[in-house]
PDB file of C-alpha atoms in Angstrom:
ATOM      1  CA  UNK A   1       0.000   0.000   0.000  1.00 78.00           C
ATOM      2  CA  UNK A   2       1.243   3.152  -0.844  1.00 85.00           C
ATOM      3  CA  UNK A   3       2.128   6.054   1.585  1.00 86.00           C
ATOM      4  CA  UNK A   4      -0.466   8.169   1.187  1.00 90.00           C
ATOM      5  CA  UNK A   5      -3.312   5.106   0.790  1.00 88.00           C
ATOM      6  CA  UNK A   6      -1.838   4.249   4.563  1.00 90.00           C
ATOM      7  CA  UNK A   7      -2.255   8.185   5.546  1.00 92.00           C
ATOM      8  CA  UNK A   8      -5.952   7.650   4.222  1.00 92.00           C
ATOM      9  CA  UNK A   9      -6.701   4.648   5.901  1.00 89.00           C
ATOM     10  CA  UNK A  10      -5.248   5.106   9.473  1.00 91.00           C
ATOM     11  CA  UNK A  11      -7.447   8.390   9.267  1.00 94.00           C
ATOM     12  CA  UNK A  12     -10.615   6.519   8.460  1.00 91.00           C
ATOM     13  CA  UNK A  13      -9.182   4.385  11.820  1.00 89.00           C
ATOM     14  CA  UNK A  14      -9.121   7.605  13.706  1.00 94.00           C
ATOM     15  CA  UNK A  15     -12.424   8.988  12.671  1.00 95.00           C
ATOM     16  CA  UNK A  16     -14.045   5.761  13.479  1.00 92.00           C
ATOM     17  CA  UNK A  17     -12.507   5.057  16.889  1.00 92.00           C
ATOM     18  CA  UNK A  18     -13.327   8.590  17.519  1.00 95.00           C
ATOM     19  CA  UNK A  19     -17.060   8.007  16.480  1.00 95.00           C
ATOM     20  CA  UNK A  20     -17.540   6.758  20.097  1.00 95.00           C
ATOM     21  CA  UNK A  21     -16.742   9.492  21.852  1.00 96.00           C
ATOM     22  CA  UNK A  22     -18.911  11.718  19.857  1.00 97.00           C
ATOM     23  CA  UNK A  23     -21.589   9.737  20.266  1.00 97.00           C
ATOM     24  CA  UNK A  24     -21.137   9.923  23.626  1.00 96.00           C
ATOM     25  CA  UNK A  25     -21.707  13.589  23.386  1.00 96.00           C
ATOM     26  CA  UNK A  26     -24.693  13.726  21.043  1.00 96.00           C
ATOM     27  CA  UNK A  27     -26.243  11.712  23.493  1.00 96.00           C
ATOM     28  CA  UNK A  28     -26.018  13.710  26.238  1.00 93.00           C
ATOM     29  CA  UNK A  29     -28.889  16.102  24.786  1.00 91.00           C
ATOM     30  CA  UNK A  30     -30.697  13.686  22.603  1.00 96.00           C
ATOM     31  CA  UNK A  31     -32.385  10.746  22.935  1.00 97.00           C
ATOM     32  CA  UNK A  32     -30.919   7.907  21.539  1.00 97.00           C
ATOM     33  CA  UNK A  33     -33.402   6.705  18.208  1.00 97.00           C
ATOM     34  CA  UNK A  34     -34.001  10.350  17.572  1.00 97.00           C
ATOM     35  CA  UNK A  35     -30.683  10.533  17.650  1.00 97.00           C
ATOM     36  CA  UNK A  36     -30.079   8.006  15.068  1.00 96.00           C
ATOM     37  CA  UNK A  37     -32.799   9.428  12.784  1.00 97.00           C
ATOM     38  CA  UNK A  38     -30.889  12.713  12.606  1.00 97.00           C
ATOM     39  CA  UNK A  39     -27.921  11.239  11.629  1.00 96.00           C
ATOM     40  CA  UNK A  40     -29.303   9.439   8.837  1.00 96.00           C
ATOM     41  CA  UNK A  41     -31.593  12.026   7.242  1.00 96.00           C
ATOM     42  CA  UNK A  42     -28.329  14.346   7.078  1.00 95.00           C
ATOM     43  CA  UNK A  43     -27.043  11.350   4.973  1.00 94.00           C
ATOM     44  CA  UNK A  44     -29.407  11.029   2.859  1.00 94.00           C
ATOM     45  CA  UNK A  45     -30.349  15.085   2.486  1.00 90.00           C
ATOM     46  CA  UNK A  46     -29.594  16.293   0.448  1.00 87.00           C
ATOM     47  CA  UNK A  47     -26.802  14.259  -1.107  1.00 89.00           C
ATOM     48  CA  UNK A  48     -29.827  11.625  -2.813  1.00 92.00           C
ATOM     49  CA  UNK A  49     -29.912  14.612  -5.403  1.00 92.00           C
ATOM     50  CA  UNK A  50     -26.621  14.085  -6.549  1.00 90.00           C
ATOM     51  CA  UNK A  51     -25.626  10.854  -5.869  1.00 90.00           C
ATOM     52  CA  UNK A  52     -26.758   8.542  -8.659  1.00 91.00           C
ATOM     53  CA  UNK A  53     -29.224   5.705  -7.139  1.00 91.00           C
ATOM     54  CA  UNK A  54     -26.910   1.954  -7.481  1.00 89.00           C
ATOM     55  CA  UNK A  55     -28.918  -0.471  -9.758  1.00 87.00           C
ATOM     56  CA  UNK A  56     -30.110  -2.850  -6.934  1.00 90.00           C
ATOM     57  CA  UNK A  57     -33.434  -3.992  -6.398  1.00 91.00           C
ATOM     58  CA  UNK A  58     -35.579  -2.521  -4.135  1.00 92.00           C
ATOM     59  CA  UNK A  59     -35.883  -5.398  -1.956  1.00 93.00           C
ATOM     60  CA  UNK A  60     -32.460  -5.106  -1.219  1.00 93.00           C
ATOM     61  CA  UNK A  61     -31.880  -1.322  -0.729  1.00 93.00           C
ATOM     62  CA  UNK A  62     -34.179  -1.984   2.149  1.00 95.00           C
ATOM     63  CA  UNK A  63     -32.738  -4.914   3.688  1.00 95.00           C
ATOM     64  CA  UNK A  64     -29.184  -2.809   3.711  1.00 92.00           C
ATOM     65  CA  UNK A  65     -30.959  -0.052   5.420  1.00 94.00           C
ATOM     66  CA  UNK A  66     -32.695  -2.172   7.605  1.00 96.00           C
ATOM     67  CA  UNK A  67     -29.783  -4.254   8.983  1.00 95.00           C
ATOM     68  CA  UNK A  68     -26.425  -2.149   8.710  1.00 90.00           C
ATOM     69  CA  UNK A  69     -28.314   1.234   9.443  1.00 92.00           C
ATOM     70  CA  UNK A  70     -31.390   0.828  11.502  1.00 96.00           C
ATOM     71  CA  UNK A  71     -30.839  -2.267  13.817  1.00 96.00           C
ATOM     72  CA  UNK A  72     -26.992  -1.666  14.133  1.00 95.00           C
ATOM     73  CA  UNK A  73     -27.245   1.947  15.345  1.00 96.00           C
ATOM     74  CA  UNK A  74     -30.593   1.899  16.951  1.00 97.00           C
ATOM     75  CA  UNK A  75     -28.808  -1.421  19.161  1.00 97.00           C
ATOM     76  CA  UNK A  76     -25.927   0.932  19.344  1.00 97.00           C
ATOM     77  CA  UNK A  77     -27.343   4.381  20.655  1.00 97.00           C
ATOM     78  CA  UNK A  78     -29.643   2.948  22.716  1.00 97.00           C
ATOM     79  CA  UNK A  79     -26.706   0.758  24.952  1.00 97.00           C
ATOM     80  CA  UNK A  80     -24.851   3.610  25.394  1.00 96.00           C
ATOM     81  CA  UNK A  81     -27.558   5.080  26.357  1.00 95.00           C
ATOM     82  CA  UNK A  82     -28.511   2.455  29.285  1.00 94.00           C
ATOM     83  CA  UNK A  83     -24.540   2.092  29.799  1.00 89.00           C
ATOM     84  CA  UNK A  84     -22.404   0.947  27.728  1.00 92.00           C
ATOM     85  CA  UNK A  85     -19.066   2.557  27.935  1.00 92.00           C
ATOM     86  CA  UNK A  86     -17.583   4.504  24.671  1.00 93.00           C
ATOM     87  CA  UNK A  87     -14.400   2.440  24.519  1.00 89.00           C
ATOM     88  CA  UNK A  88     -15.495  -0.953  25.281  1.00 89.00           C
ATOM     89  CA  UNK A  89     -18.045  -0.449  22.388  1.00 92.00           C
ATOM     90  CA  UNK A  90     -16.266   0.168  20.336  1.00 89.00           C
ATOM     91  CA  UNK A  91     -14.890  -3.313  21.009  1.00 88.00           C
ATOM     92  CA  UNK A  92     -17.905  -5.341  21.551  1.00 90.00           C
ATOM     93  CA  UNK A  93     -19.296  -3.816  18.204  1.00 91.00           C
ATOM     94  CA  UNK A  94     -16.088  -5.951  16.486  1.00 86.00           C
ATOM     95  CA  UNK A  95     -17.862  -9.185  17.459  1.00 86.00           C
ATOM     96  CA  UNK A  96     -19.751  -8.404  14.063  1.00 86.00           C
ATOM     97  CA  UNK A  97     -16.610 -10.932  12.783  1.00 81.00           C
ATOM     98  CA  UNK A  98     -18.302 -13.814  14.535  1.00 83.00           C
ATOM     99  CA  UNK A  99     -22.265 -12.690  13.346  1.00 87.00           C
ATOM    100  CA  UNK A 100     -20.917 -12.047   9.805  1.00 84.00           C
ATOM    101  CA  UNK A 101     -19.271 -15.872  10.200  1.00 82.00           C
ATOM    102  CA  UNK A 102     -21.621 -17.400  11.938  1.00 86.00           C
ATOM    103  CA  UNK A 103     -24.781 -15.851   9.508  1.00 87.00           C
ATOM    104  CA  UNK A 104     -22.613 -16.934   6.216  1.00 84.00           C
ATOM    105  CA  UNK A 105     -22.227 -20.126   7.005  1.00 83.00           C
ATOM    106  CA  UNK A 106     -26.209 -20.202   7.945  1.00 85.00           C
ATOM    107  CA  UNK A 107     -27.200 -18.444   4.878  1.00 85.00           C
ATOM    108  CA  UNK A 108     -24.794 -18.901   2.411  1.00 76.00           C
ATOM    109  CA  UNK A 109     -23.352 -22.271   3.202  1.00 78.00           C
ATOM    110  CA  UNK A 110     -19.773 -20.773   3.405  1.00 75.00           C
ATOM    111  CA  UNK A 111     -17.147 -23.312   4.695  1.00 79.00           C
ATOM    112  CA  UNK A 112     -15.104 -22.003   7.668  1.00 77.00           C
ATOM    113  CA  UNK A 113     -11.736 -22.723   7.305  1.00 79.00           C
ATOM    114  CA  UNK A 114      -9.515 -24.210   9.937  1.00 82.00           C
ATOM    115  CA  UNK A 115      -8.484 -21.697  11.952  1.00 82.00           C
ATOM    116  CA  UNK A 116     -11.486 -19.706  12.443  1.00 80.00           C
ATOM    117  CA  UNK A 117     -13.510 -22.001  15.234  1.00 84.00           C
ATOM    118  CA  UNK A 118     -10.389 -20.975  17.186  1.00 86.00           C
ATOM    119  CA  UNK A 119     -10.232 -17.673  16.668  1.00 82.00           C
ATOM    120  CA  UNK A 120     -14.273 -17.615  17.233  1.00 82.00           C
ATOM    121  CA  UNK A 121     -13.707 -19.345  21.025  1.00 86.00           C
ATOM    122  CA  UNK A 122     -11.257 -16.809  21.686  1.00 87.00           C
ATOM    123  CA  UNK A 123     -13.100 -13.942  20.892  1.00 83.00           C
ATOM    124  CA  UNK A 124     -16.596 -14.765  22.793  1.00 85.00           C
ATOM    125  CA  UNK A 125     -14.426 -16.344  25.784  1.00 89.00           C
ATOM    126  CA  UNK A 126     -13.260 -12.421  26.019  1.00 86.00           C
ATOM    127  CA  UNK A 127     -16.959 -11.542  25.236  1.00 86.00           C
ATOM    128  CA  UNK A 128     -17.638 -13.708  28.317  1.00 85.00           C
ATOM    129  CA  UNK A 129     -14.741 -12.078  30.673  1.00 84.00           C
ATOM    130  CA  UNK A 130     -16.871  -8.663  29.486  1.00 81.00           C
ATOM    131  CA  UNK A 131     -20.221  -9.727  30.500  1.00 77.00           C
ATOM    132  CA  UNK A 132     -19.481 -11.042  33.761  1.00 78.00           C
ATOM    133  CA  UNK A 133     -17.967  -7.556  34.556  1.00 69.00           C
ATOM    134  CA  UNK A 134     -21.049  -5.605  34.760  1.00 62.00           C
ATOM    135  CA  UNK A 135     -21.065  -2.412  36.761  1.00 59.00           C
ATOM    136  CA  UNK A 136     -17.536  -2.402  36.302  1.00 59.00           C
ATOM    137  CA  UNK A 137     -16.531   0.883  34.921  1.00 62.00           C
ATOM    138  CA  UNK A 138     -19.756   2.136  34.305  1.00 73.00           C
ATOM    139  CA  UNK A 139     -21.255  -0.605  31.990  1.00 84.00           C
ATOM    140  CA  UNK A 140     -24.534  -2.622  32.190  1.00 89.00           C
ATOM    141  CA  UNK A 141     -25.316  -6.139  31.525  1.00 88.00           C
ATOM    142  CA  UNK A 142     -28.911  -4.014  28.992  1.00 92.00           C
ATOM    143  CA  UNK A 143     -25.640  -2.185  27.716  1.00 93.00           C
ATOM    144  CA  UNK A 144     -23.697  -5.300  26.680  1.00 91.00           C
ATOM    145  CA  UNK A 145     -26.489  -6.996  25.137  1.00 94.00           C
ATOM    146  CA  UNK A 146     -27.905  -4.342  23.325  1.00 97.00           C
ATOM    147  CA  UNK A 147     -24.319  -3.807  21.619  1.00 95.00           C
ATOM    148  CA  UNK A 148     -24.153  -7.492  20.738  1.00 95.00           C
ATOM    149  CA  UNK A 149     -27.412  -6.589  19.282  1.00 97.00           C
ATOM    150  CA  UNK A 150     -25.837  -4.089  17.221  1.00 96.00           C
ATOM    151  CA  UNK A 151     -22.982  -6.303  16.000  1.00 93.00           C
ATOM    152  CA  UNK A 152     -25.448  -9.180  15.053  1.00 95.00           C
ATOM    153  CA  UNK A 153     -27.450  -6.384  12.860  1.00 95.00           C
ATOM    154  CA  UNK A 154     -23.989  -5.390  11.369  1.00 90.00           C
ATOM    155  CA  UNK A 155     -22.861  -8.746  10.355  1.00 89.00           C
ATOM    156  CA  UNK A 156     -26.313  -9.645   9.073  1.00 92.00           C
ATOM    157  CA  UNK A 157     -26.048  -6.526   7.157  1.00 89.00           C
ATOM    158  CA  UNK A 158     -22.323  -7.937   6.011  1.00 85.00           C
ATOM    159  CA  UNK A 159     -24.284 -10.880   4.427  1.00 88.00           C
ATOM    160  CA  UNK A 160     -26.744  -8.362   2.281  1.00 89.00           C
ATOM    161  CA  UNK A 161     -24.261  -6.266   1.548  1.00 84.00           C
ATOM    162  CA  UNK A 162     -22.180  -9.585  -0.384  1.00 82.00           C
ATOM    163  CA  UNK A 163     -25.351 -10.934  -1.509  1.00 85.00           C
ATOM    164  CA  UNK A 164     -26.476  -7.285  -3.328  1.00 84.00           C
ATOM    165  CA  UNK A 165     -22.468  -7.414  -4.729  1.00 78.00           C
ATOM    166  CA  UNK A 166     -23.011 -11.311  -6.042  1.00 78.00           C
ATOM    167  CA  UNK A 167     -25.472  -9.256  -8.557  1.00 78.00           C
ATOM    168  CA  UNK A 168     -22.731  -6.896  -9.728  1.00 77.00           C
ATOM    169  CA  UNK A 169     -20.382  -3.968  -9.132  1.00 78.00           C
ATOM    170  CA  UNK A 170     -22.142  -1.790  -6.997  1.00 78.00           C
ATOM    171  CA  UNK A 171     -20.970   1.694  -6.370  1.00 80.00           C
ATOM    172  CA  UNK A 172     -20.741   2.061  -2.287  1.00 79.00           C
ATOM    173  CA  UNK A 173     -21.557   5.780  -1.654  1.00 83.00           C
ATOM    174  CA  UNK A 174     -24.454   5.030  -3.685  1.00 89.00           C
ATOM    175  CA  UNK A 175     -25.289   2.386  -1.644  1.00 88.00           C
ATOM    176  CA  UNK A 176     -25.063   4.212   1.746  1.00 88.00           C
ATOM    177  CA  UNK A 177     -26.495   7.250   0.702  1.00 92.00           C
ATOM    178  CA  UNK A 178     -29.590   5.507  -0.296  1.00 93.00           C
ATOM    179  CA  UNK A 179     -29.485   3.205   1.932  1.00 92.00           C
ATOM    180  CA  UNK A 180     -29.565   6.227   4.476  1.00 94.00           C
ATOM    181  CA  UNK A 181     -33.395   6.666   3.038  1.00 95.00           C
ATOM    182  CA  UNK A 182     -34.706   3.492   5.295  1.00 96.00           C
ATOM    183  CA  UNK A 183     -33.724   4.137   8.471  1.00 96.00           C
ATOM    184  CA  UNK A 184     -35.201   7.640   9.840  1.00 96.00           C
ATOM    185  CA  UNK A 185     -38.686   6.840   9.540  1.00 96.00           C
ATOM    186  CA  UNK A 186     -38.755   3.347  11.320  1.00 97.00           C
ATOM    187  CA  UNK A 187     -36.057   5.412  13.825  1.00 97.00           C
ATOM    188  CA  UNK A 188     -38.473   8.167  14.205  1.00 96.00           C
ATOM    189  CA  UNK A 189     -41.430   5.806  14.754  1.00 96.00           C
ATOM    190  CA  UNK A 190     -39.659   4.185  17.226  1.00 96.00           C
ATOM    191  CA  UNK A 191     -39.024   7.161  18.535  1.00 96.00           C
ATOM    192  CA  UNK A 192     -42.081   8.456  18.796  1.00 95.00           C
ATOM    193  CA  UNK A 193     -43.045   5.182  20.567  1.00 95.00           C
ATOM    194  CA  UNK A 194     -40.252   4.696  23.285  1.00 94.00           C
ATOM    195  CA  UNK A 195     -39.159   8.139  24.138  1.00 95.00           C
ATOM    196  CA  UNK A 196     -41.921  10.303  23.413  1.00 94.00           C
ATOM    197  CA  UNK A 197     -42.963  13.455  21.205  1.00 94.00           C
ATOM    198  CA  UNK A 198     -42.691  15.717  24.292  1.00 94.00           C
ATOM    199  CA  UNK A 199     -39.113  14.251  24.621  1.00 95.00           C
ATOM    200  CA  UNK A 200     -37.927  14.762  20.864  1.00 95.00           C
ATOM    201  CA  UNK A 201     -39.937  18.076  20.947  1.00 95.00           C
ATOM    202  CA  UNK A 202     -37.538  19.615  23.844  1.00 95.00           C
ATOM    203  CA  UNK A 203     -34.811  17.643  22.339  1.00 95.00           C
ATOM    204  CA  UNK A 204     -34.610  19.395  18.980  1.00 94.00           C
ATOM    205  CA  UNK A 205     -35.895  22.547  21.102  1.00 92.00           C
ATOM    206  CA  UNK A 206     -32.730  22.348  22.885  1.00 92.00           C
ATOM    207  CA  UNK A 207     -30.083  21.210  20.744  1.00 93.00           C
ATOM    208  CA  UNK A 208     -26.840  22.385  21.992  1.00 93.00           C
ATOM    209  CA  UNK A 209     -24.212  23.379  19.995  1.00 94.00           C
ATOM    210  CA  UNK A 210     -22.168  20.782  20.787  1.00 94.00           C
ATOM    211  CA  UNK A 211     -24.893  17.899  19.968  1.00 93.00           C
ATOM    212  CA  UNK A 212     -25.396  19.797  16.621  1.00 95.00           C
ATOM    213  CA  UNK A 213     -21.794  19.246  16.165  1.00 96.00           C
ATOM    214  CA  UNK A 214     -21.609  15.436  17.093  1.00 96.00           C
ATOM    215  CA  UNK A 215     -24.525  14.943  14.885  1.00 96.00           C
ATOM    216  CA  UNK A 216     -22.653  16.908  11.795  1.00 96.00           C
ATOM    217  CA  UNK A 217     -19.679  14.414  12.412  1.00 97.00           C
ATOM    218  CA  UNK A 218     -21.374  11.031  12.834  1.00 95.00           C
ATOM    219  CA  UNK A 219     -23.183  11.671   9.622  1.00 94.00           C
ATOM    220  CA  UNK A 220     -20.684  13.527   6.862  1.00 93.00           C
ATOM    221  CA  UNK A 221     -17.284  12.770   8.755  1.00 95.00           C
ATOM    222  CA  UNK A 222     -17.720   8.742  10.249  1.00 93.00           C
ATOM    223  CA  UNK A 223     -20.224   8.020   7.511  1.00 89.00           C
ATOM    224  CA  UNK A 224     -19.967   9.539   4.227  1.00 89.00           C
ATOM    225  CA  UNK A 225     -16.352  10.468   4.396  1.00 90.00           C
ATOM    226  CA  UNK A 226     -15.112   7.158   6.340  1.00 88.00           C
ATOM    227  CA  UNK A 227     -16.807   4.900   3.841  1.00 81.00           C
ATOM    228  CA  UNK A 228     -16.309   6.750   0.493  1.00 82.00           C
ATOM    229  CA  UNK A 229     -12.348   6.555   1.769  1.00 87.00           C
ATOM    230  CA  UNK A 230     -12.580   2.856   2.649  1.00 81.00           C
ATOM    231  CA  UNK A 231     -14.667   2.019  -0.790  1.00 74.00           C
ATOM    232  CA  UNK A 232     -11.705   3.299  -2.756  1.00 80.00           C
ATOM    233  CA  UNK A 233      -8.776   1.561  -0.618  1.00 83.00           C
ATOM    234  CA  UNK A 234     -10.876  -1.727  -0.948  1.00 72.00           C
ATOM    235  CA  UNK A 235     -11.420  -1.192  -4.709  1.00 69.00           C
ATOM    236  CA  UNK A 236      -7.289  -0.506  -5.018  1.00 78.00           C
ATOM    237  CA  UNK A 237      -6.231  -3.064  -2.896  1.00 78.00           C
ATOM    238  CA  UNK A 238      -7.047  -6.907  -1.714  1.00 68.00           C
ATOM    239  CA  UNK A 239      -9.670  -6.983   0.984  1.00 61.00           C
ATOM    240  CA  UNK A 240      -7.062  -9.034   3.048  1.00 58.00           C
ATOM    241  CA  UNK A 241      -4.676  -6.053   3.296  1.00 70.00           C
ATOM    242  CA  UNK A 242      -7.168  -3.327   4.162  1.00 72.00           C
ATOM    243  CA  UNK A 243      -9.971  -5.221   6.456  1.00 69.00           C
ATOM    244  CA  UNK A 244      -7.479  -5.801   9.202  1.00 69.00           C
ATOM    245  CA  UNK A 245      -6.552  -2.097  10.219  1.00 77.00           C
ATOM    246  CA  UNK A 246     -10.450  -2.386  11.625  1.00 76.00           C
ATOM    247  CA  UNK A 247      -8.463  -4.067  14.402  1.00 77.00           C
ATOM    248  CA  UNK A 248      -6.987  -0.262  15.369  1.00 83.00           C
ATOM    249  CA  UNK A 249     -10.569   1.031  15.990  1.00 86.00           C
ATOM    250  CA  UNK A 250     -11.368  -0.394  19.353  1.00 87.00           C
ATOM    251  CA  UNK A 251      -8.054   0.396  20.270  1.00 86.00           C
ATOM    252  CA  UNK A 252      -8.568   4.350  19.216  1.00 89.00           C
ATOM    253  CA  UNK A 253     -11.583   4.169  20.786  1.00 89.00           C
ATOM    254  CA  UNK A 254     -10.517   3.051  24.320  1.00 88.00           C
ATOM    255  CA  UNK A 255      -7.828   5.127  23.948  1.00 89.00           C
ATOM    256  CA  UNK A 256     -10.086   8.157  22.574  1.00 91.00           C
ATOM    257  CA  UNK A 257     -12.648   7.068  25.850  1.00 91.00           C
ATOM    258  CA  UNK A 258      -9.812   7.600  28.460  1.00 88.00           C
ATOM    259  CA  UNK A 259      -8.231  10.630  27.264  1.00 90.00           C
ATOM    260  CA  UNK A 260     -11.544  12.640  26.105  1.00 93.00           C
ATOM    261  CA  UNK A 261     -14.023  11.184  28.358  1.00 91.00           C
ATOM    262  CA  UNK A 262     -11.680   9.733  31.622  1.00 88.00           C
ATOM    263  CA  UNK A 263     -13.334   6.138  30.987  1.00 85.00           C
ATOM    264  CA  UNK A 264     -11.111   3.666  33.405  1.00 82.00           C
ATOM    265  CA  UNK A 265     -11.094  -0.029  32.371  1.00 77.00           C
ATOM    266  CA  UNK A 266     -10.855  -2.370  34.951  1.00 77.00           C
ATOM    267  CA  UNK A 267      -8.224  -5.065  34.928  1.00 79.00           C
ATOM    268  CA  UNK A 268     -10.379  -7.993  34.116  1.00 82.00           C
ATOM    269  CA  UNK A 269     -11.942  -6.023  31.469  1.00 81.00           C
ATOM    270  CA  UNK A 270      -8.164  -5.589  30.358  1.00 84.00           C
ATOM    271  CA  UNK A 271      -8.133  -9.662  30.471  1.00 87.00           C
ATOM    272  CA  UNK A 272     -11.057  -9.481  28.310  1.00 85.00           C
ATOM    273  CA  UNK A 273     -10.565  -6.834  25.651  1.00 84.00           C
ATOM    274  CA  UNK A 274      -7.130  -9.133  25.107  1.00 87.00           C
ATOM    275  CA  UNK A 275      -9.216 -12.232  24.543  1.00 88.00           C
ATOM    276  CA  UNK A 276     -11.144 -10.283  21.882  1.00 85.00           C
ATOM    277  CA  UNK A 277      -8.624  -8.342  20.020  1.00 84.00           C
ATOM    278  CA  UNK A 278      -6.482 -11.710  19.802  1.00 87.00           C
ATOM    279  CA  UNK A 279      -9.567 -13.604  18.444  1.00 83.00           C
ATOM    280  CA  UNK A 280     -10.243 -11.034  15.706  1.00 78.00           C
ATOM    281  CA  UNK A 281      -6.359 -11.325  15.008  1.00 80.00           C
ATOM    282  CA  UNK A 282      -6.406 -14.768  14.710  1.00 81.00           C
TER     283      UNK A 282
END
């Protein structure tokens, strides 16, 4: 990989370990599926007028948006929410490795190959370590779960996403700028339902400056400009050389965590995160 391509990549690495953090902070003045819906409508709006639509059916477009948009992020917000520490989700969120395996060989009859059942124990025996440290450092048991949720949505959405490329080359800011069409109104709904109009109402009433800003970032920073970068360093390069530096995000973001937001891990968490990090490795 060139020079540059690496200065490209580790700053997609930054801007998604950072993505924690800020959604940390966009939280703190907005509720957590409201929050999601204003992320995605600020994808979608008004770039659908000059993006050109990718040649998918519809079927599809919705099962994208429905998977890697709406259940990923709604899971997502809504742990942190109920306490689920910025840097250790950031982790946990990487378990979409063992959904993504786990659903391909369900749904597409893909054949692991030798070393992954290995690599698979590792990771949820540090998934395990995690759970059984609730309260520690501020995270929940709802929290964990919910994220797992998250990560199950993403790698579900990892099997659309290879079935809807089976069909043909498909151009990927296309496909998440349309894709960015499902989610708000099933977020809003859900919204509507959970947290209340009277909530989103003083919400958007109240928007402060600094959740404005968080929601600015996780929509044309960590979305449109972290995957248009990573679409072109996948289309230059094998998918073997560029999928591993995913491995740096948790570690940005519990670094990010601790320096922006003082977020102490605990030492069996430590044990745990290990476990993880050397089962995505492997």
């Amino acid at each position: 990989m060139r020079l540059t391509d690496w200065g490209w990549a580790l700053l997609v690495v930054l801007v998604w370990g950072v993505n924690f953090v800020v959604i940390h902070v966009g939280l703190v003045g907005v509720p957590p599926l409201l929050l999601g819906a204003l992320r995605f409508l600020l994808v979608a709006l008004p770039a659908v007028f000059f993006v050109p639509r990718p040649r998918i059916p519809l079927r599809w477009m919705l099962a994208y948006g429905l998977t890697i948009s709406f259940g990923q992020f709604a899971f997502l917000f809504t742990a942190m929410h109920v306490g689920m520490p910025a840097g250790i989700a950031s982790l946990v969120l990487q378990s979409q490795v063992i959904f993504t395996l786990c659903f391909g060989a369900l749904l597409l009859r893909e054949r692991w190959q030798r070393h992954q059942p290995m690599a698979l124990g590792l990771a949820c025996l540090g998934l395990l370590v995690l759970a059984s440290q609730q309260q520690s450092g501020g995270m929940t048991l709802a929290g964990f779960v919910l994220t797992l949720g998250a990560a199950s949505c993403w790698g579900l959405g990892n099997i659309v996403t290879r079935r809807i490329s089976q069909q043909g080359p498909v151009d990927l800011l296309g496909l998440v700028v349309w894709g960015a069409l499902v989610p708000p109104l099933p977020l809003l709904a859900c919204s509507a339902w959970l947290e209340g109009p009277q909530r989103i109402w003083l919400a958007l009433d109240h928007l402060s400056w600094s959740g404005g800003l968080a929601i600015l970032y996780l929509a044309l920073i960590a979305t449109i400009v972290g995957y248009v970068i990573w679409g072109k360093l996948l289309q230059r390069y094998p998918v073997a050389e560029v999928a591993p530096l995913t491995l740096l995000v948790p570690v940005v973001g519990l670094l990010a965590a601790r320096v922006l937001l003082d977020e102490k891990v605990q030492s069996m968490q430590w044990l745990g995160i290990a476990l993880v990090l050397l089962g995505l490795l492997v």
